[in-house]
PDB file of C-alpha atoms in Angstrom:
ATOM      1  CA  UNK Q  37       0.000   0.000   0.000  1.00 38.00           C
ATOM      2  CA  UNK Q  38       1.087   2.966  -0.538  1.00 40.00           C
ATOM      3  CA  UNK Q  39       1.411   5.771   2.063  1.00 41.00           C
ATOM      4  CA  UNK Q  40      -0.533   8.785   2.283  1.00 39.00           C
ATOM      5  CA  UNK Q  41       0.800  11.829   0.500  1.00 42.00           C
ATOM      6  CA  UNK Q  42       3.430   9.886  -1.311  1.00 41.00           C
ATOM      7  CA  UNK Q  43       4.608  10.134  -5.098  1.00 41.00           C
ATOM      8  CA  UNK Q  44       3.000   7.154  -7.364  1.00 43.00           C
ATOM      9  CA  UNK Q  45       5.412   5.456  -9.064  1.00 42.00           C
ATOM     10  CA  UNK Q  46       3.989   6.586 -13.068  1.00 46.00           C
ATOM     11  CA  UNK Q  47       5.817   6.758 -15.771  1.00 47.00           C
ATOM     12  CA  UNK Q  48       4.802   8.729 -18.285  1.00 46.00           C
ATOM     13  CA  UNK Q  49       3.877   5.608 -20.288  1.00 45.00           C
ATOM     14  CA  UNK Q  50       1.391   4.873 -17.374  1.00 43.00           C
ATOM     15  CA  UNK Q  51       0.260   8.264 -17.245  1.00 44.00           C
ATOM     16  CA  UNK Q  52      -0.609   8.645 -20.579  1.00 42.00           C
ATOM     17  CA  UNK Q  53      -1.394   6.063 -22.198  1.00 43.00           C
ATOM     18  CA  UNK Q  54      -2.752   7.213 -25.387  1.00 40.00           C
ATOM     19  CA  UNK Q  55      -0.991  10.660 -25.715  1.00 42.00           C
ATOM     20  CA  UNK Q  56      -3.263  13.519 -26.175  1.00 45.00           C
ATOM     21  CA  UNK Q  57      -2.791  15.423 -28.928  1.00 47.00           C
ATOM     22  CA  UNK Q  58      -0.878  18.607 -28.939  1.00 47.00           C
ATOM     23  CA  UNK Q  59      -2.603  22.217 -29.472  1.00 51.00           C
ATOM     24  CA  UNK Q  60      -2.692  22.609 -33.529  1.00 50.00           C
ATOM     25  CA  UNK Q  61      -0.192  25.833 -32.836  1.00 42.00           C
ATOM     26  CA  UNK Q  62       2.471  23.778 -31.504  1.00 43.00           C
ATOM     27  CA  UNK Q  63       1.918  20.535 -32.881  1.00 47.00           C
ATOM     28  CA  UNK Q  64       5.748  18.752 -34.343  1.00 45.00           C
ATOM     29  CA  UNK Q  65       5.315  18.968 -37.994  1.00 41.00           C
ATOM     30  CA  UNK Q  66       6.626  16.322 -40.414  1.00 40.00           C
ATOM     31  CA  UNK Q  67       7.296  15.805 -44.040  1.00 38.00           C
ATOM     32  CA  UNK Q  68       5.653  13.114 -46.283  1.00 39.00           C
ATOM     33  CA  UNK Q  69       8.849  10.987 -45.965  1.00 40.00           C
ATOM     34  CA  UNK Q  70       8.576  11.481 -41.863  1.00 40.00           C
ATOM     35  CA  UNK Q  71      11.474  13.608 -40.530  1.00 39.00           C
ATOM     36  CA  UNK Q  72      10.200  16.546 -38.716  1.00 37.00           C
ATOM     37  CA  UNK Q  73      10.417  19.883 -40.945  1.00 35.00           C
ATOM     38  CA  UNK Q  74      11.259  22.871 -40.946  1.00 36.00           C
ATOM     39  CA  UNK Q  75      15.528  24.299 -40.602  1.00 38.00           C
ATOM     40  CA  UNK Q  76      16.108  23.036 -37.275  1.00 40.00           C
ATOM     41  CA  UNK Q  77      14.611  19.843 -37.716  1.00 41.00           C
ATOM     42  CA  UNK Q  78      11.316  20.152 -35.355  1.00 45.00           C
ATOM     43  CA  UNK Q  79       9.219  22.338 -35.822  1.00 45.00           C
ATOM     44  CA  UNK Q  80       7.106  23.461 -39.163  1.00 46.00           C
ATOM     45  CA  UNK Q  81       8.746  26.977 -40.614  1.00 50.00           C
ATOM     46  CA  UNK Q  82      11.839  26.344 -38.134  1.00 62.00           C
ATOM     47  CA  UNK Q  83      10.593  28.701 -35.595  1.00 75.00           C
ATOM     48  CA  UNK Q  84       8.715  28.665 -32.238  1.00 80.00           C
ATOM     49  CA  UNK Q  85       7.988  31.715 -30.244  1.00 89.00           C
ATOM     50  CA  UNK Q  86       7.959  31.567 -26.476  1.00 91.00           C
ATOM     51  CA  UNK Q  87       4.673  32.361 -26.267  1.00 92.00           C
ATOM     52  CA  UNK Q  88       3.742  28.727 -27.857  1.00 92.00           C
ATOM     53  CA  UNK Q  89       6.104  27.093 -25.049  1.00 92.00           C
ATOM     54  CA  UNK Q  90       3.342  28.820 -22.789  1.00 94.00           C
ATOM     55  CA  UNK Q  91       0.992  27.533 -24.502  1.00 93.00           C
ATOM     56  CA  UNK Q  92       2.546  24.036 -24.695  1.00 92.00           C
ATOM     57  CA  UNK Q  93       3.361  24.205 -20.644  1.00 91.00           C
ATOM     58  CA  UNK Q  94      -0.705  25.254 -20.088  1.00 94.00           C
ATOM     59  CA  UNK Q  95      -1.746  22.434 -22.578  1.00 94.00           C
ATOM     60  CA  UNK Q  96       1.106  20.178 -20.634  1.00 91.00           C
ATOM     61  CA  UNK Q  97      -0.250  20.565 -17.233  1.00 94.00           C
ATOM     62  CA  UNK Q  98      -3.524  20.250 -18.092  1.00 94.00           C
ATOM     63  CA  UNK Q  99      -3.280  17.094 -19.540  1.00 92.00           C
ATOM     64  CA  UNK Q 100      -1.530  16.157 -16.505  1.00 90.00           C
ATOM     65  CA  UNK Q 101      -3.971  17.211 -14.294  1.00 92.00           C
ATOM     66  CA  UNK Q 102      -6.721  15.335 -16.624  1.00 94.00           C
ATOM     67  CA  UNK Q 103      -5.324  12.040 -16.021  1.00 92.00           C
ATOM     68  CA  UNK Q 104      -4.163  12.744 -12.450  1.00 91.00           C
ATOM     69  CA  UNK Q 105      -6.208  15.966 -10.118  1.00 91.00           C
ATOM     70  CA  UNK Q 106      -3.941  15.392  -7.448  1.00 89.00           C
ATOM     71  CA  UNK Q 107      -0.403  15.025  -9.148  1.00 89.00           C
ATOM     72  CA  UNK Q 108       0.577  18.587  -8.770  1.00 92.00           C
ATOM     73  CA  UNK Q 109      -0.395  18.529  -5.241  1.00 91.00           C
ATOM     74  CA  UNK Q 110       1.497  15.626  -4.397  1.00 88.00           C
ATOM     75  CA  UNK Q 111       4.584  16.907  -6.228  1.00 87.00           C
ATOM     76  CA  UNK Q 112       5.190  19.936  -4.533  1.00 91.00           C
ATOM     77  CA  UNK Q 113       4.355  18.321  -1.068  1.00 87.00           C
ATOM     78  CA  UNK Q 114       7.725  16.482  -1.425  1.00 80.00           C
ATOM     79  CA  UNK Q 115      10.896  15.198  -3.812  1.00 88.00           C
ATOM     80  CA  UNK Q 116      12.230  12.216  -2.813  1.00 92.00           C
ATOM     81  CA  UNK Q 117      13.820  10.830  -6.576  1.00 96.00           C
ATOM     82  CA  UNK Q 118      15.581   7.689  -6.608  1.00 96.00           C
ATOM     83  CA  UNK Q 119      17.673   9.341  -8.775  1.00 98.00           C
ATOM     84  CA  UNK Q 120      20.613  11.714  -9.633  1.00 98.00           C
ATOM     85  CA  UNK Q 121      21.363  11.776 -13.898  1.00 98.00           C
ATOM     86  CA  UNK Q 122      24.532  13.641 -15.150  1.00 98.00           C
ATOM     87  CA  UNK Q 123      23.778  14.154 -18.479  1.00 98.00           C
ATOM     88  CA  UNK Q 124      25.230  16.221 -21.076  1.00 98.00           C
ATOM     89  CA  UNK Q 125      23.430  19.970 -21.982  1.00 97.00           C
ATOM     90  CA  UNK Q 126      22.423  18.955 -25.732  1.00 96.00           C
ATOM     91  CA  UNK Q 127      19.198  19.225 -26.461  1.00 95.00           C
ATOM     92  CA  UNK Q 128      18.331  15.911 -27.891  1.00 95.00           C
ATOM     93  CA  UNK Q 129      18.608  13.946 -24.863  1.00 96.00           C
ATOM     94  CA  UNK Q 130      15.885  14.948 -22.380  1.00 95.00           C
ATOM     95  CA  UNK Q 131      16.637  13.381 -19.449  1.00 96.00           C
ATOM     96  CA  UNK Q 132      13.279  12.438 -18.210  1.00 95.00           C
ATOM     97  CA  UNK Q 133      11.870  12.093 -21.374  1.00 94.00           C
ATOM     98  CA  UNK Q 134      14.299   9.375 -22.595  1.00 96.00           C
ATOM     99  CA  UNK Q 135      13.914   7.050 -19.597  1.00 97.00           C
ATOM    100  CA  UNK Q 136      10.203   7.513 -19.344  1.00 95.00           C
ATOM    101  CA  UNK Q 137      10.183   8.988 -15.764  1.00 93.00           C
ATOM    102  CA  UNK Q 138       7.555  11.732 -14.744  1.00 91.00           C
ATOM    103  CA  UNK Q 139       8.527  15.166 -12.577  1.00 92.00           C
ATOM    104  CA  UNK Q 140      10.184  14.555  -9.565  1.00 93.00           C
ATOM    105  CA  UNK Q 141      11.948  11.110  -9.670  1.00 94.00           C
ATOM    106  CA  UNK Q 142      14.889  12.279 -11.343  1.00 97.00           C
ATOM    107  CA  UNK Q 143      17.356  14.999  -9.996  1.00 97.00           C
ATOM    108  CA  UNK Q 144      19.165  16.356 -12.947  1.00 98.00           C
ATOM    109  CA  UNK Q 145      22.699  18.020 -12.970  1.00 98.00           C
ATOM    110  CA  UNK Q 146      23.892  18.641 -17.199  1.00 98.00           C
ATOM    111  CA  UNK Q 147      26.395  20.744 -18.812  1.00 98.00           C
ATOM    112  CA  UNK Q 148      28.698  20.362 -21.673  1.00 98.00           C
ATOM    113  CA  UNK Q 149      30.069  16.859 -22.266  1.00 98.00           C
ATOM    114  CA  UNK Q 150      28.528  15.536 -19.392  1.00 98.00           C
ATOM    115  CA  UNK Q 151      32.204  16.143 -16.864  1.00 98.00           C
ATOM    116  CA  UNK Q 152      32.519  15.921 -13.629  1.00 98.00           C
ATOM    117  CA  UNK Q 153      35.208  18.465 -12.850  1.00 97.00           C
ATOM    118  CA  UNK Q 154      36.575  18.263  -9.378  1.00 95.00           C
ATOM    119  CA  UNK Q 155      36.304  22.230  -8.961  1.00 96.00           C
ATOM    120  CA  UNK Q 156      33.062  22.254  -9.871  1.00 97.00           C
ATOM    121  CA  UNK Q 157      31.290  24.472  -7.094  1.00 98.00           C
ATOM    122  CA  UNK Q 158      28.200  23.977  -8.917  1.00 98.00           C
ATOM    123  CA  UNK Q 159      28.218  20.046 -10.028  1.00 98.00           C
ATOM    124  CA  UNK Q 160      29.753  19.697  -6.208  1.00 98.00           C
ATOM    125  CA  UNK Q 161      26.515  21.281  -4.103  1.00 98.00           C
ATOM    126  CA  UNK Q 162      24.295  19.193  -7.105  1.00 98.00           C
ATOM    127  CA  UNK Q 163      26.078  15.804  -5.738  1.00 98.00           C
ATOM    128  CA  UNK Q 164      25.762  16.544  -2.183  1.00 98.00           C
ATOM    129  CA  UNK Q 165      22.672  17.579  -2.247  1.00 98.00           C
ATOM    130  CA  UNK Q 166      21.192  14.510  -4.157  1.00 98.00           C
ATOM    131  CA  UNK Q 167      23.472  12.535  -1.809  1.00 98.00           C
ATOM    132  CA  UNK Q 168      23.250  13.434   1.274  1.00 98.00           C
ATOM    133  CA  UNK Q 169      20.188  15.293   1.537  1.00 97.00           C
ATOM    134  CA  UNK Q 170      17.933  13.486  -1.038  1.00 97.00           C
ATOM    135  CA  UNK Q 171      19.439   9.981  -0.165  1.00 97.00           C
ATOM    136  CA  UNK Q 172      19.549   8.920  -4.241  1.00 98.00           C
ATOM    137  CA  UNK Q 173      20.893   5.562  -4.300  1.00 98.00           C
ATOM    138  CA  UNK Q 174      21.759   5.273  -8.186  1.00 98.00           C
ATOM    139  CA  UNK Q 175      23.935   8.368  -9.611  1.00 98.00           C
ATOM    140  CA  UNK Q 176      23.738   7.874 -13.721  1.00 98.00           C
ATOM    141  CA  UNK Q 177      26.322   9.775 -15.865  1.00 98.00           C
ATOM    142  CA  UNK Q 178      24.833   9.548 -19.317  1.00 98.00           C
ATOM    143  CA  UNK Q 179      27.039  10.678 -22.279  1.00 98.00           C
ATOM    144  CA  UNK Q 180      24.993  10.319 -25.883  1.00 98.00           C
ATOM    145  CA  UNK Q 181      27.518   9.311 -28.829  1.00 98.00           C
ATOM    146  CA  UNK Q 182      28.037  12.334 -31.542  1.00 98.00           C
ATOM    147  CA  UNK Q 183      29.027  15.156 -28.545  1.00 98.00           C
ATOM    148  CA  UNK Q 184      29.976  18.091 -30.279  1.00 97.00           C
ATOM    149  CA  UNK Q 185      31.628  19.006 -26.664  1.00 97.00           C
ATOM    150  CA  UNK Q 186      33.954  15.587 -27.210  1.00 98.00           C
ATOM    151  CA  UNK Q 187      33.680  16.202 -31.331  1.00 98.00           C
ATOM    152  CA  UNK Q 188      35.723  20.307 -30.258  1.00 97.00           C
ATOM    153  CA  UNK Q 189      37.664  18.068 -27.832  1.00 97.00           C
ATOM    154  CA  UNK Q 190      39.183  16.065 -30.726  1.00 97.00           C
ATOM    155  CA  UNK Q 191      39.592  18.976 -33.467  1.00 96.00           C
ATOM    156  CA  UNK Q 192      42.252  21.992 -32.912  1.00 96.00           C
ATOM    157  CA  UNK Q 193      40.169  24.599 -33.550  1.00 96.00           C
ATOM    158  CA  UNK Q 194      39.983  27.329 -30.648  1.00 96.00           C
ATOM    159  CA  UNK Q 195      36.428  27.883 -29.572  1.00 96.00           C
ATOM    160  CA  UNK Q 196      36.953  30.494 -26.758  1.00 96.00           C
ATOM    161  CA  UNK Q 197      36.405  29.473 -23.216  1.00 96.00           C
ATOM    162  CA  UNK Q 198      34.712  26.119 -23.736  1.00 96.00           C
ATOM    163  CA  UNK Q 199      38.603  25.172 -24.944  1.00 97.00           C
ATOM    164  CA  UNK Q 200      39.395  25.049 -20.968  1.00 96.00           C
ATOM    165  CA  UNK Q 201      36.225  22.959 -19.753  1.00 97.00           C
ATOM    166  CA  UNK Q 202      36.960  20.416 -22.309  1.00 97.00           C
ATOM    167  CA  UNK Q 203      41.280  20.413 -21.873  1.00 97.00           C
ATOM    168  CA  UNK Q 204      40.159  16.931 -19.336  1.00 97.00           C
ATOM    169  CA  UNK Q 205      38.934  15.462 -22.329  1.00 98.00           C
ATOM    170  CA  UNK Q 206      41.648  16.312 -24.905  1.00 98.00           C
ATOM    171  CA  UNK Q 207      44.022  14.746 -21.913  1.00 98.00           C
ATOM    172  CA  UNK Q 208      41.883  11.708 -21.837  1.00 98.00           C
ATOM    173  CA  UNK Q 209      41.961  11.474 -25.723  1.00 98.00           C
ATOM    174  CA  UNK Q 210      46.135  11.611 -25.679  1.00 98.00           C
ATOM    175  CA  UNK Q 211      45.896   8.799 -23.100  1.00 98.00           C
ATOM    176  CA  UNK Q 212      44.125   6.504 -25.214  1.00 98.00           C
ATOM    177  CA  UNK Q 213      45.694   7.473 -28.621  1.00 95.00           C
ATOM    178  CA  UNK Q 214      46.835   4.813 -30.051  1.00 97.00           C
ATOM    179  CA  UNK Q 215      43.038   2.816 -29.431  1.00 97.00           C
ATOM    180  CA  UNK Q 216      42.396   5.270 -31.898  1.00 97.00           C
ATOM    181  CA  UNK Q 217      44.764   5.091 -34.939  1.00 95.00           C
ATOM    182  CA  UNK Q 218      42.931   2.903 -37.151  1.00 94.00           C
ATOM    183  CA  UNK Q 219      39.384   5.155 -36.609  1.00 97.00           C
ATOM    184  CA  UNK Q 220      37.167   7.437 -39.030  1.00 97.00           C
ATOM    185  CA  UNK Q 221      36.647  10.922 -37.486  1.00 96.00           C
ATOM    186  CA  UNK Q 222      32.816   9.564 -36.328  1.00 97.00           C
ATOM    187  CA  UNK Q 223      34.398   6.259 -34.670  1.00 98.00           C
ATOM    188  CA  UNK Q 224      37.009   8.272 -33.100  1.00 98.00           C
ATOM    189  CA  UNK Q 225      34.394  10.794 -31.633  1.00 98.00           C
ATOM    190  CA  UNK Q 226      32.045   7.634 -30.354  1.00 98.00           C
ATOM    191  CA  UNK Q 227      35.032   5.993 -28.814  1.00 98.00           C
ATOM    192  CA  UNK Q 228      35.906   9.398 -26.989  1.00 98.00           C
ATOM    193  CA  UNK Q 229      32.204   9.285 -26.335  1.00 98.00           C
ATOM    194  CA  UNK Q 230      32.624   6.160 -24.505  1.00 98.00           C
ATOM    195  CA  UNK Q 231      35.676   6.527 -22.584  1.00 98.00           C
ATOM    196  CA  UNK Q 232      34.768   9.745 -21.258  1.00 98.00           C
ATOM    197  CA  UNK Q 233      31.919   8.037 -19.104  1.00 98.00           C
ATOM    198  CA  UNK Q 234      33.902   5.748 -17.792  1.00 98.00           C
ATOM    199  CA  UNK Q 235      36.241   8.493 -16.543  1.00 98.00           C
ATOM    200  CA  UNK Q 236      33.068  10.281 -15.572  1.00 98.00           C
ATOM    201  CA  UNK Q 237      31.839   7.253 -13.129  1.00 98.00           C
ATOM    202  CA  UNK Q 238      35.559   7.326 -11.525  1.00 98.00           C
ATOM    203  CA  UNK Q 239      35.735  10.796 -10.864  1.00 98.00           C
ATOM    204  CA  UNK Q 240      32.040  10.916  -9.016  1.00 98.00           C
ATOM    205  CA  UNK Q 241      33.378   8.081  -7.064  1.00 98.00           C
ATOM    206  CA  UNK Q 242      36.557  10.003  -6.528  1.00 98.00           C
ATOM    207  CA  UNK Q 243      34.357  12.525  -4.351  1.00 98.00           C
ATOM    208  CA  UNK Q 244      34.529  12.539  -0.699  1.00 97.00           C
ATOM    209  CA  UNK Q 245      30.911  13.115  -0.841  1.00 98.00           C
ATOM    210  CA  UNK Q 246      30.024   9.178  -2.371  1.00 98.00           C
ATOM    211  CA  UNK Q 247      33.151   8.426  -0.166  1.00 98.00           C
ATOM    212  CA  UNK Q 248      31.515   9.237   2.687  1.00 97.00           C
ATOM    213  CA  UNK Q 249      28.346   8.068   1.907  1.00 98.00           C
ATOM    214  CA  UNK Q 250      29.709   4.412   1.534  1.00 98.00           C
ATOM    215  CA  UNK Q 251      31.868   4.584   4.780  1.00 96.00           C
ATOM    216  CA  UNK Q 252      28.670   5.285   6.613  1.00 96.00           C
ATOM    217  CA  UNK Q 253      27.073   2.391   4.670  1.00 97.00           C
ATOM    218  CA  UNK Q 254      24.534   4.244   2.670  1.00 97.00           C
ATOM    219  CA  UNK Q 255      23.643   2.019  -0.380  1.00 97.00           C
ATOM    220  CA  UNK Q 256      24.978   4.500  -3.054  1.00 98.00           C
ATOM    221  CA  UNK Q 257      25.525   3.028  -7.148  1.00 98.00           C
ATOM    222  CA  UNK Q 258      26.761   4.809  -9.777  1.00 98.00           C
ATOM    223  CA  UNK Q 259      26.014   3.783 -13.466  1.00 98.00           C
ATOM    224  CA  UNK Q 260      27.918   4.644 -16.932  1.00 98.00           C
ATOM    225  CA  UNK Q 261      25.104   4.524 -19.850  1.00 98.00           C
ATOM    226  CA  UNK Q 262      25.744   6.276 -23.113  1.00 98.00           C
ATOM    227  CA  UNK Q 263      22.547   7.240 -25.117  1.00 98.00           C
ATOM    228  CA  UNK Q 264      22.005   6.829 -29.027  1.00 98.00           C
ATOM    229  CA  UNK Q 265      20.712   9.792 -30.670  1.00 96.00           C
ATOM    230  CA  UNK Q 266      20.403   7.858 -34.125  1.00 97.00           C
ATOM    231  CA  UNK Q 267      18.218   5.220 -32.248  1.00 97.00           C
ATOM    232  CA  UNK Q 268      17.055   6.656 -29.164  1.00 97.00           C
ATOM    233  CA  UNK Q 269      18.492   3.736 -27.274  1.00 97.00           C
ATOM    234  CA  UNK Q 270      20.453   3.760 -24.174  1.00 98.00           C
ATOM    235  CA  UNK Q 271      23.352   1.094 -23.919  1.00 98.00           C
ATOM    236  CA  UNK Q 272      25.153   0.356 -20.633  1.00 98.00           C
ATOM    237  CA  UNK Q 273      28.938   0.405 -20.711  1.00 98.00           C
ATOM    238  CA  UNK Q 274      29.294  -2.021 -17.665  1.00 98.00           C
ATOM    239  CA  UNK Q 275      31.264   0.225 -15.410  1.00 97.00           C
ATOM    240  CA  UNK Q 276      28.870   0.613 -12.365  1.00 98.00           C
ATOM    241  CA  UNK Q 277      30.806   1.102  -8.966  1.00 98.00           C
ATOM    242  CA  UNK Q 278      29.187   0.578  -5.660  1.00 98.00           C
ATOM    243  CA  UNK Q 279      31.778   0.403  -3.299  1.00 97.00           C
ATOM    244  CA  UNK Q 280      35.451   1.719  -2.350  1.00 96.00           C
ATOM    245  CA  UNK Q 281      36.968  -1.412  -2.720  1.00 95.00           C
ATOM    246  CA  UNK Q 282      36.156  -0.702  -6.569  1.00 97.00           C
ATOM    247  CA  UNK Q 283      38.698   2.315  -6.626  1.00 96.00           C
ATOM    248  CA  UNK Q 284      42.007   2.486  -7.054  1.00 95.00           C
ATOM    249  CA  UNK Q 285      44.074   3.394  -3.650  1.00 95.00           C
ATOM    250  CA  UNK Q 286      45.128   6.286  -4.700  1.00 96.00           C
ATOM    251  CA  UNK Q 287      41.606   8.469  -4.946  1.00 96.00           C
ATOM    252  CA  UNK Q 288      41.379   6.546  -1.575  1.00 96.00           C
ATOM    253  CA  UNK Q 289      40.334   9.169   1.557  1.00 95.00           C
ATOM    254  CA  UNK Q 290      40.281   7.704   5.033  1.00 89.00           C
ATOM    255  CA  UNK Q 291      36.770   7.906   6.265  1.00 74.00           C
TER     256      UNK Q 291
END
């Protein structure tokens, strides 16, 4: 049974069902041959005012509401996610919307590449929070193959100050080099892709803050998936960590 005032576990699958359809203003527009049209790809004439994403949020919530009176209620009552994604900023992969989880069961924390840079003030107070506060017990980093962070990463080309968030994964790159002398420009960016989750899982683990959390015995995992854009399909590189014994003894801290 569930208790009184707590979150249903829906997914938006559940929720919906049969999706209603969107307002005719704001409805995705596609061609005869079905790609969306339109010159970025989604919309019909390649524009949206933000006075349609009003209307899309009122339409949105309704809906919600339609299904569910009482979800809104509930939701702001409490947020208790099982939860915490580090995703990349892109705007293709939706974190919510690509694991089929509704408002408040997934704490987010995204910016460029998906890093997790150990003078992060910002991606720090995210992690603690969602750790210590929240009590998440699975920490994601998601990366999606075809990064144009990790695709500037690989070229020379100065970009401005982006060239210093992404110097981690240029180092990470020289590392691996020679896994990637026989690789096309698009294998060599997937690889990169790859690799840079992996590094991503160690440094979260590296934290004092999941540190911590496991020397006090709080059940804390941390996952390395990597999402298709070209299928929509999220693989998982087999690189979880759940415990210090998992880390090498140098990114060790004594509890």
């Amino acid at each position: 049974m569930q208790a009184a005032g707590a979150m249903p576990a829906l997914t938006l699958r559940m929720l919906f069902g049969q999706m209603l359809p969107y307002p005719d203003a704001i409805a995705p527009a596609t061609t005869a041959g079905g790609n969306c049209s339109g010159t970025s790809g989604h919309y019909s004439g390649g524009k949206v005012n933000s006075e349609k994403l009003l209307e899309n949020n009122r339409f949105w919530a309704e809906s919600l509401r339609a299904r569910d009176p009482e979800f809104f209620e509930r939701l702001a009552r409490q947020q208790k996610p099982e939860f915490l994604w580090i995703g990349c900023s892109d705007s293709r992969v939706p974190a919510n919307e690509i694991v089929g989880l509704m408002p408040g069961e997934l704490f987010v924390h995204r910016n460029v590449a998906n890093m997790v840079v150990a003078t992060d003030m910002n991606f720090l107070s995210v992690l603690q929070y969602a750790v210590d506060v929240l009590k998440v017990r699975q920490v994601i980093v998601c990366g999606h193959y075809g990064c144009g962070g990790v695709r500037a990463a690989l070229s020379h080309e100065e970009l401005g100050l982006i060239d210093n968030w992404l110097r981690a994964l240029k180092a990470l790159y020289h590392q691996n080099r020679s896994s990637f002398t026989d690789l096309d420009e698009e294998a060599g960016v997937n690889l990169l892709c790859e690799l840079n989750v992996r590094r991503q899982v160690r440094n979260v683990c590296h934290t004092t803050i999941v540190q911590n959390a496991w020397a006090r015995g709080q059940e804390l995992v941390v996952h390395g998936w990597i999402y298709g854009i070209k299928d929509g399909l999220i693989k998982d590189l087999d690189t979880t960590l759940s415990a210090r014994d998992q880390l090498d003894d140098t990114f060790l801290y004594e509890a």
